[in-house]
Amino acid sequence: MSAPAKQKQLPHYVYLNDKNIEHYTKSTLQGNYGLLPSEAFWRERQEFLHKRGYVLRPRYWPDWKPSWLGTNLHPAYCEDSIVLFKHQVIDARRTTGDSLVAIKTFSRDSQELEVAQFLSSQQDPQNRSVPILEILDDPYDPGLLLMVMPYLRPIHSPEFTVVGEVIDFVDQTLEGLVFMHRNRVVHRDIAVENIMMDAHALYPDGHHPVRINYTPDAIYKVTPLPRVEHRMKYYYIDFGLARRFPEGASTYVVGDVGRDTDVPELSSDVPYDAFKVDIFALGNLYFKEFEEQFHGVHFLLPLIEKMKQQQPAMRPSADEALAEWVKIRDSLDKSVARWRLAPKSEPAIGRMFNDVVAVAWEGISHLTKFTR
């Protein structure tokens, strides 16, 4: 008869001493780790979602009790202590395939439904709009809907590492903007928070959906596979401010809205061309996230300057911006794509050392992914 398998020894930092056990037990019983009011919304829908094939984390099950009570485990390292960052969106796992999804609640009379469903339904290689897997009627509030989408990560998690990744990002986001604008859809809230990526290939053993740099059990830090070895897919998300214009209708709108407050023409009184706002916002994103932050991406400047013209009429259309970008991209030496992204904040001596290491590593790994 074989011996029973040994339980895995957890790292020392997850354990509490006797004094701290008493403290955290008292704190827990006082409700300091209880569900927030916004989380209670999802607990009420747990059973409904489970029947539809989506499993919420144990924290949101009706009979949940904190798993650390009666143990010497620190609550911070117990998965069910982790609260939602965004009350409108919750993570879940599909009962078929076990893949992570994101479920968003929104108003039934929101334009987001019509725009998101329309974009998701279009079969086009340039479509970079987040896929909509399913729309569910809210079981309790007839004015709400639940939108199921793939689970995505912020574009900088993990960080960009070589210039070729930036080139690929510009490729995909400009193509996605062309797709939207050709379909007479404007996003109106383009910002780094509203472009996300499918990075599941970098985490073959998964990660926690909220504490995203930790393992699913929230105990160990997780190390992703090298980003340079896997092509990321980028998606525009959050169409809460988006508009779809009928053919022939005016594309002028009003509203001082959106995350990018640098757009010069935004106004609650004076109409402006919504398409030109998207152009400025995407150019501004390229500037703030790449050109302003890193060496070696100066080739973006001519495109950025055109997209960020103060006069909206002087900015290119999405098609024109993509054509300009293709000319710039195709003029680059193939080796540029393999350059390390060196932060401008990096001291010169550190940059020199890291560049040498990067060149040596390239010689070992024979990076060819971004060559054209």
Short mmCIF file of C-alpha atoms in Angstrom, two decimals:
data_model
loop_
_atom_site.label_atom_id
_atom_site.label_comp_id
_atom_site.label_asym_id
_atom_site.label_seq_id
_atom_site.Cartn_x
_atom_site.Cartn_y
_atom_site.Cartn_z
CA MET A 1 0.00 0.00 0.00
CA SER A 2 1.45 3.35 -1.02
CA ALA A 3 2.07 6.07 1.52
CA PRO A 4 -0.29 9.06 1.50
CA ALA A 5 0.99 12.06 -0.48
CA LYS A 6 2.58 14.77 1.63
CA GLN A 7 0.75 18.06 1.81
CA LYS A 8 2.75 20.81 0.13
CA GLN A 9 4.58 22.96 2.66
CA LEU A 10 3.54 26.57 2.20
CA PRO A 11 6.11 29.39 2.42
CA HIS A 12 6.74 30.84 5.86
CA TYR A 13 5.24 34.24 5.07
CA VAL A 14 1.68 32.87 4.80
CA TYR A 15 1.63 31.88 8.48
CA LEU A 16 0.69 34.04 11.48
CA ASN A 17 2.02 33.87 15.01
CA ASP A 18 -0.42 33.34 17.89
CA LYS A 19 -0.79 37.06 18.62
CA ASN A 20 -1.62 37.90 15.00
CA ILE A 21 -4.04 34.97 14.73
CA GLU A 22 -6.09 36.55 17.48
CA HIS A 23 -5.92 39.97 15.81
CA TYR A 24 -7.04 38.76 12.36
CA THR A 25 -9.71 36.48 13.80
CA LYS A 26 -11.21 39.42 15.70
CA SER A 27 -10.94 41.68 12.63
CA THR A 28 -12.63 39.08 10.44
CA LEU A 29 -15.48 38.48 12.90
CA GLN A 30 -16.03 42.26 13.04
CA GLY A 31 -16.70 42.16 9.30
CA ASN A 32 -13.52 43.79 8.04
CA TYR A 33 -13.09 41.11 5.37
CA GLY A 34 -16.75 40.84 4.49
CA LEU A 35 -18.20 41.46 1.07
CA LEU A 36 -18.46 45.05 -0.07
CA PRO A 37 -21.95 46.19 -1.10
CA SER A 38 -20.86 46.07 -4.75
CA GLU A 39 -19.65 42.48 -4.27
CA ALA A 40 -22.98 41.44 -2.75
CA PHE A 41 -24.49 42.22 -6.18
CA TRP A 42 -22.48 39.35 -7.64
CA ARG A 43 -23.15 36.95 -4.77
CA GLU A 44 -26.87 37.35 -5.49
CA ARG A 45 -26.22 36.26 -9.08
CA GLN A 46 -23.80 33.42 -8.32
CA GLU A 47 -26.33 30.62 -8.66
CA PHE A 48 -27.79 32.07 -11.87
CA LEU A 49 -24.35 32.40 -13.43
CA HIS A 50 -23.37 28.90 -12.35
CA LYS A 51 -26.43 27.48 -14.09
CA ARG A 52 -25.37 29.35 -17.22
CA GLY A 53 -21.90 27.80 -17.08
CA TYR A 54 -19.89 30.47 -15.24
CA VAL A 55 -18.28 29.75 -11.85
CA LEU A 56 -17.48 32.65 -9.55
CA ARG A 57 -14.71 32.45 -6.96
CA PRO A 58 -15.71 30.95 -3.56
CA ARG A 59 -15.89 34.41 -1.99
CA TYR A 60 -19.12 35.02 -3.91
CA TRP A 61 -20.86 31.75 -3.06
CA PRO A 62 -23.90 32.17 -0.76
CA ASP A 63 -22.46 29.92 1.96
CA TRP A 64 -18.98 31.47 1.93
CA LYS A 65 -17.05 31.58 5.18
CA PRO A 66 -13.52 33.02 5.29
CA SER A 67 -11.14 30.11 4.75
CA TRP A 68 -8.51 31.42 7.20
CA LEU A 69 -10.77 31.32 10.26
CA GLY A 70 -9.62 28.57 12.60
CA THR A 71 -6.20 28.38 10.92
CA ASN A 72 -2.87 30.15 11.27
CA LEU A 73 -2.96 31.45 7.69
CA HIS A 74 -2.63 35.16 6.92
CA PRO A 75 -5.80 36.42 5.18
CA ALA A 76 -3.72 38.25 2.58
CA TYR A 77 -2.56 34.87 1.23
CA CYS A 78 -5.99 33.28 1.19
CA GLU A 79 -7.55 33.67 -2.23
CA ASP A 80 -11.03 34.36 -0.88
CA SER A 81 -9.89 37.53 0.91
CA ILE A 82 -9.29 39.34 -2.40
CA VAL A 83 -11.94 41.92 -3.30
CA LEU A 84 -12.95 43.21 -6.72
CA PHE A 85 -11.19 46.31 -8.07
CA LYS A 86 -14.01 47.21 -10.45
CA HIS A 87 -17.49 46.61 -9.09
CA GLN A 88 -19.05 46.49 -12.57
CA VAL A 89 -16.87 43.61 -13.76
CA ILE A 90 -16.23 40.21 -12.20
CA ASP A 91 -14.05 37.30 -13.22
CA ALA A 92 -15.43 33.79 -13.64
CA ARG A 93 -14.41 30.41 -15.04
CA ARG A 94 -16.36 28.56 -17.68
CA THR A 95 -17.53 25.13 -16.63
CA THR A 96 -16.58 23.90 -20.09
CA GLY A 97 -12.89 24.41 -20.78
CA ASP A 98 -12.11 26.18 -17.49
CA SER A 99 -11.13 29.39 -19.32
CA LEU A 100 -11.30 32.74 -17.54
CA VAL A 101 -13.93 35.24 -18.61
CA ALA A 102 -14.97 38.71 -17.52
CA ILE A 103 -18.64 39.49 -16.87
CA LYS A 104 -19.77 43.11 -16.97
CA THR A 105 -23.07 44.55 -15.79
CA PHE A 106 -24.49 47.52 -17.67
CA SER A 107 -27.76 49.29 -18.39
CA ARG A 108 -30.06 47.73 -20.97
CA ASP A 109 -30.73 51.13 -22.55
CA SER A 110 -27.00 51.87 -22.92
CA GLN A 111 -25.61 52.31 -26.43
CA GLU A 112 -22.81 49.99 -25.33
CA LEU A 113 -24.94 46.91 -26.08
CA GLU A 114 -25.73 47.86 -29.66
CA VAL A 115 -22.18 49.00 -30.48
CA ALA A 116 -20.37 46.10 -28.78
CA GLN A 117 -22.64 43.46 -30.32
CA PHE A 118 -22.36 45.02 -33.77
CA LEU A 119 -18.56 45.16 -33.67
CA SER A 120 -18.22 41.67 -32.21
CA SER A 121 -20.43 40.23 -34.94
CA GLN A 122 -18.23 41.49 -37.77
CA GLN A 123 -15.85 38.93 -39.25
CA ASP A 124 -12.89 41.04 -40.30
CA PRO A 125 -9.14 40.45 -39.77
CA GLN A 126 -8.78 44.10 -38.72
CA ASN A 127 -11.43 43.80 -36.01
CA ARG A 128 -9.75 44.51 -32.68
CA SER A 129 -12.94 44.97 -30.66
CA VAL A 130 -13.33 42.75 -27.62
CA PRO A 131 -15.37 39.64 -28.55
CA ILE A 132 -18.77 39.30 -26.89
CA LEU A 133 -19.25 35.67 -25.87
CA GLU A 134 -22.78 36.02 -24.53
CA ILE A 135 -25.33 38.56 -23.36
CA LEU A 136 -27.46 37.51 -20.38
CA ASP A 137 -30.60 39.11 -18.98
CA ASP A 138 -30.01 40.07 -15.38
CA PRO A 139 -32.09 37.69 -13.23
CA TYR A 140 -33.22 40.39 -10.79
CA ASP A 141 -33.15 43.76 -12.52
CA PRO A 142 -34.93 44.00 -15.91
CA GLY A 143 -33.00 47.20 -16.61
CA LEU A 144 -29.63 45.45 -16.52
CA LEU A 145 -27.74 43.05 -18.77
CA LEU A 146 -24.66 40.90 -18.17
CA MET A 147 -22.04 40.87 -20.92
CA VAL A 148 -19.59 37.94 -21.02
CA MET A 149 -16.19 38.59 -22.61
CA PRO A 150 -12.76 36.92 -22.65
CA TYR A 151 -10.56 37.76 -19.68
CA LEU A 152 -7.87 40.27 -20.69
CA ARG A 153 -4.83 41.90 -19.05
CA PRO A 154 -3.52 45.50 -19.12
CA ILE A 155 -1.18 46.05 -22.07
CA HIS A 156 1.82 46.74 -19.80
CA SER A 157 1.44 43.54 -17.77
CA PRO A 158 4.01 42.19 -18.40
CA GLU A 159 5.97 45.14 -19.75
CA PHE A 160 6.92 45.64 -23.39
CA THR A 161 10.53 44.50 -23.83
CA VAL A 162 11.60 45.07 -27.46
CA VAL A 163 10.76 47.61 -30.14
CA GLY A 164 9.05 44.96 -32.26
CA GLU A 165 6.33 44.62 -29.63
CA VAL A 166 5.60 48.33 -29.94
CA ILE A 167 5.49 48.02 -33.73
CA ASP A 168 3.00 45.17 -33.41
CA PHE A 169 0.89 47.17 -30.95
CA VAL A 170 0.70 50.13 -33.35
CA ASP A 171 -0.15 47.76 -36.21
CA GLN A 172 -3.05 46.20 -34.36
CA THR A 173 -4.48 49.33 -32.75
CA LEU A 174 -4.43 51.35 -35.97
CA GLU A 175 -6.00 48.48 -37.88
CA GLY A 176 -8.65 48.25 -35.17
CA LEU A 177 -9.36 51.97 -35.41
CA VAL A 178 -9.68 51.72 -39.21
CA PHE A 179 -12.15 48.88 -38.75
CA MET A 180 -14.29 50.85 -36.31
CA HIS A 181 -14.29 54.04 -38.35
CA ARG A 182 -15.07 52.24 -41.61
CA ASN A 183 -18.12 50.88 -39.82
CA ARG A 184 -19.00 54.43 -38.68
CA VAL A 185 -18.28 53.64 -35.04
CA VAL A 186 -16.33 56.03 -32.81
CA HIS A 187 -14.95 54.89 -29.46
CA ARG A 188 -14.69 58.34 -27.81
CA ASP A 189 -12.66 57.02 -24.86
CA ILE A 190 -9.41 55.65 -26.28
CA ALA A 191 -6.85 55.42 -23.48
CA VAL A 192 -4.37 52.90 -22.15
CA GLU A 193 -7.04 51.57 -19.75
CA ASN A 194 -9.36 50.79 -22.67
CA ILE A 195 -6.99 48.71 -24.76
CA MET A 196 -6.20 45.33 -23.23
CA MET A 197 -4.48 42.15 -24.34
CA ASP A 198 -4.98 38.42 -24.38
CA ALA A 199 -1.83 37.23 -22.61
CA HIS A 200 -2.91 33.73 -21.55
CA ALA A 201 -0.03 32.19 -23.57
CA LEU A 202 2.42 33.81 -21.15
CA TYR A 203 0.86 32.09 -18.13
CA PRO A 204 0.49 28.38 -18.96
CA ASP A 205 -0.27 27.59 -15.31
CA GLY A 206 -2.62 30.55 -14.94
CA HIS A 207 -2.63 33.50 -12.56
CA HIS A 208 -5.04 35.07 -10.12
CA PRO A 209 -7.64 37.16 -12.00
CA VAL A 210 -7.46 40.12 -9.59
CA ARG A 211 -4.01 39.84 -8.01
CA ILE A 212 -2.71 39.28 -11.50
CA ASN A 213 0.98 38.85 -10.71
CA TYR A 214 0.33 35.91 -8.39
CA THR A 215 -0.54 32.28 -8.86
CA PRO A 216 -4.26 31.33 -8.86
CA ASP A 217 -4.07 30.56 -5.13
CA ALA A 218 -2.62 34.07 -4.53
CA ILE A 219 0.39 32.69 -2.62
CA TYR A 220 3.33 32.78 -5.01
CA LYS A 221 4.51 35.44 -7.40
CA VAL A 222 4.13 34.22 -10.95
CA THR A 223 6.76 34.66 -13.67
CA PRO A 224 5.37 35.00 -17.19
CA LEU A 225 7.03 33.44 -20.20
CA PRO A 226 9.03 35.93 -22.31
CA ARG A 227 6.62 38.30 -24.00
CA VAL A 228 8.86 38.55 -27.08
CA GLU A 229 8.29 34.86 -27.85
CA HIS A 230 4.51 35.14 -28.04
CA ARG A 231 2.49 37.54 -30.17
CA MET A 232 -0.07 39.38 -28.08
CA LYS A 233 -3.57 40.17 -29.33
CA TYR A 234 -4.86 43.62 -28.41
CA TYR A 235 -8.51 44.60 -28.07
CA TYR A 236 -10.45 47.83 -27.65
CA ILE A 237 -12.79 47.53 -24.67
CA ASP A 238 -15.44 49.65 -22.90
CA PHE A 239 -17.83 51.07 -25.48
CA GLY A 240 -19.83 52.99 -22.89
CA LEU A 241 -19.22 56.31 -24.69
CA ALA A 242 -19.11 54.89 -28.21
CA ARG A 243 -21.46 55.96 -30.99
CA ARG A 244 -22.47 54.30 -34.24
CA PHE A 245 -23.55 56.82 -36.83
CA PRO A 246 -26.08 55.94 -39.54
CA GLU A 247 -24.84 56.41 -43.09
CA GLY A 248 -25.06 60.08 -44.02
CA ALA A 249 -25.63 61.31 -40.46
CA SER A 250 -23.51 64.07 -38.95
CA THR A 251 -20.53 62.81 -36.95
CA TYR A 252 -20.44 65.91 -34.77
CA VAL A 253 -21.14 65.46 -31.06
CA VAL A 254 -20.89 67.40 -27.81
CA GLY A 255 -19.61 66.29 -24.44
CA ASP A 256 -16.48 66.89 -22.40
CA VAL A 257 -16.06 63.15 -21.86
CA GLY A 258 -13.37 60.47 -21.96
CA ARG A 259 -10.19 59.71 -20.06
CA ASP A 260 -7.91 61.72 -22.35
CA THR A 261 -8.26 65.29 -21.12
CA ASP A 262 -5.58 66.51 -23.56
CA VAL A 263 -7.99 66.45 -26.53
CA PRO A 264 -8.24 70.20 -27.28
CA GLU A 265 -11.71 70.39 -28.82
CA LEU A 266 -13.76 68.58 -26.18
CA SER A 267 -16.73 70.73 -25.23
CA SER A 268 -20.16 70.39 -23.70
CA ASP A 269 -21.46 73.21 -25.90
CA VAL A 270 -19.52 73.39 -29.19
CA PRO A 271 -19.98 70.36 -31.52
CA TYR A 272 -16.84 68.57 -32.68
CA ASP A 273 -16.01 65.68 -35.01
CA ALA A 274 -15.96 62.51 -32.91
CA PHE A 275 -13.78 60.65 -35.44
CA LYS A 276 -10.99 63.20 -35.06
CA VAL A 277 -11.07 62.80 -31.27
CA ASP A 278 -10.27 59.09 -31.65
CA ILE A 279 -7.31 59.99 -33.88
CA PHE A 280 -5.89 62.45 -31.35
CA ALA A 281 -6.42 60.10 -28.40
CA LEU A 282 -4.66 57.16 -30.06
CA GLY A 283 -1.74 59.36 -31.14
CA ASN A 284 -1.53 60.71 -27.60
CA LEU A 285 -1.45 57.16 -26.26
CA TYR A 286 1.50 56.33 -28.55
CA PHE A 287 3.26 59.45 -27.29
CA LYS A 288 2.69 58.95 -23.57
CA GLU A 289 3.16 55.20 -23.40
CA PHE A 290 6.08 54.81 -25.80
CA GLU A 291 7.83 57.86 -27.26
CA GLU A 292 7.86 59.71 -23.95
CA GLN A 293 8.94 56.64 -22.01
CA PHE A 294 11.51 54.80 -24.15
CA HIS A 295 14.57 55.28 -26.30
CA GLY A 296 14.57 53.81 -29.79
CA VAL A 297 10.99 54.58 -30.84
CA HIS A 298 11.60 58.06 -32.28
CA PHE A 299 10.29 56.76 -35.62
CA LEU A 300 6.80 57.12 -34.12
CA LEU A 301 7.11 60.92 -33.89
CA PRO A 302 6.03 61.86 -37.45
CA LEU A 303 2.87 59.76 -37.04
CA ILE A 304 2.20 61.11 -33.54
CA GLU A 305 2.61 64.71 -34.68
CA LYS A 306 0.09 64.24 -37.49
CA MET A 307 -2.42 62.49 -35.22
CA LYS A 308 -2.08 65.14 -32.48
CA GLN A 309 -2.58 68.23 -34.62
CA GLN A 310 -4.36 70.86 -32.54
CA GLN A 311 -6.72 71.62 -35.42
CA PRO A 312 -8.97 68.54 -35.89
CA ALA A 313 -9.27 69.13 -39.65
CA MET A 314 -5.48 68.80 -39.97
CA ARG A 315 -5.46 65.30 -38.48
CA PRO A 316 -5.48 62.29 -40.83
CA SER A 317 -8.37 59.88 -41.08
CA ALA A 318 -7.83 56.42 -39.62
CA ASP A 319 -7.12 55.04 -43.10
CA GLU A 320 -4.60 57.81 -43.77
CA ALA A 321 -2.92 57.28 -40.40
CA LEU A 322 -2.56 53.56 -41.10
CA ALA A 323 -1.13 54.24 -44.56
CA GLU A 324 1.37 56.71 -43.06
CA TRP A 325 2.33 54.16 -40.43
CA VAL A 326 2.86 51.38 -42.98
CA LYS A 327 5.29 53.65 -44.87
CA ILE A 328 7.21 54.38 -41.66
CA ARG A 329 7.22 50.75 -40.55
CA ASP A 330 8.36 49.40 -43.90
CA SER A 331 11.22 51.91 -44.02
CA LEU A 332 12.73 50.60 -40.78
CA ASP A 333 15.71 48.29 -40.80
CA LYS A 334 14.73 44.77 -39.84
CA SER A 335 17.09 44.87 -36.87
CA VAL A 336 15.10 47.71 -35.24
CA ALA A 337 12.36 45.31 -34.19
CA ARG A 338 14.84 43.37 -32.05
CA TRP A 339 16.19 46.37 -30.15
CA ARG A 340 15.62 46.35 -26.42
CA LEU A 341 13.15 48.96 -25.18
CA ALA A 342 15.35 51.12 -22.96
CA PRO A 343 13.44 53.36 -20.53
CA LYS A 344 14.44 57.03 -20.69
CA SER A 345 14.55 56.99 -16.90
CA GLU A 346 17.31 54.37 -16.98
CA PRO A 347 20.79 55.70 -16.07
CA ALA A 348 23.27 55.67 -18.97
CA ILE A 349 25.59 53.11 -17.35
CA GLY A 350 22.65 50.83 -16.60
CA ARG A 351 21.36 51.19 -20.13
CA MET A 352 24.77 50.25 -21.56
CA PHE A 353 24.96 47.12 -19.39
CA ASN A 354 21.37 46.06 -20.16
CA ASP A 355 21.87 46.61 -23.89
CA VAL A 356 24.95 44.36 -23.86
CA VAL A 357 23.02 41.67 -22.01
CA ALA A 358 20.11 42.00 -24.45
CA VAL A 359 22.40 41.64 -27.47
CA ALA A 360 24.02 38.55 -25.95
CA TRP A 361 20.63 37.02 -25.20
CA GLU A 362 19.47 37.71 -28.74
CA GLY A 363 22.47 35.83 -30.07
CA ILE A 364 21.45 32.84 -27.98
CA SER A 365 17.75 32.85 -28.67
CA HIS A 366 17.87 33.87 -32.38
CA LEU A 367 14.90 36.16 -32.21
CA THR A 368 13.23 36.36 -35.61
CA LYS A 369 9.62 36.91 -34.63
CA PHE A 370 9.28 40.52 -35.80
CA THR A 371 11.46 40.48 -38.92
CA ARG A 372 9.59 41.28 -42.10
#
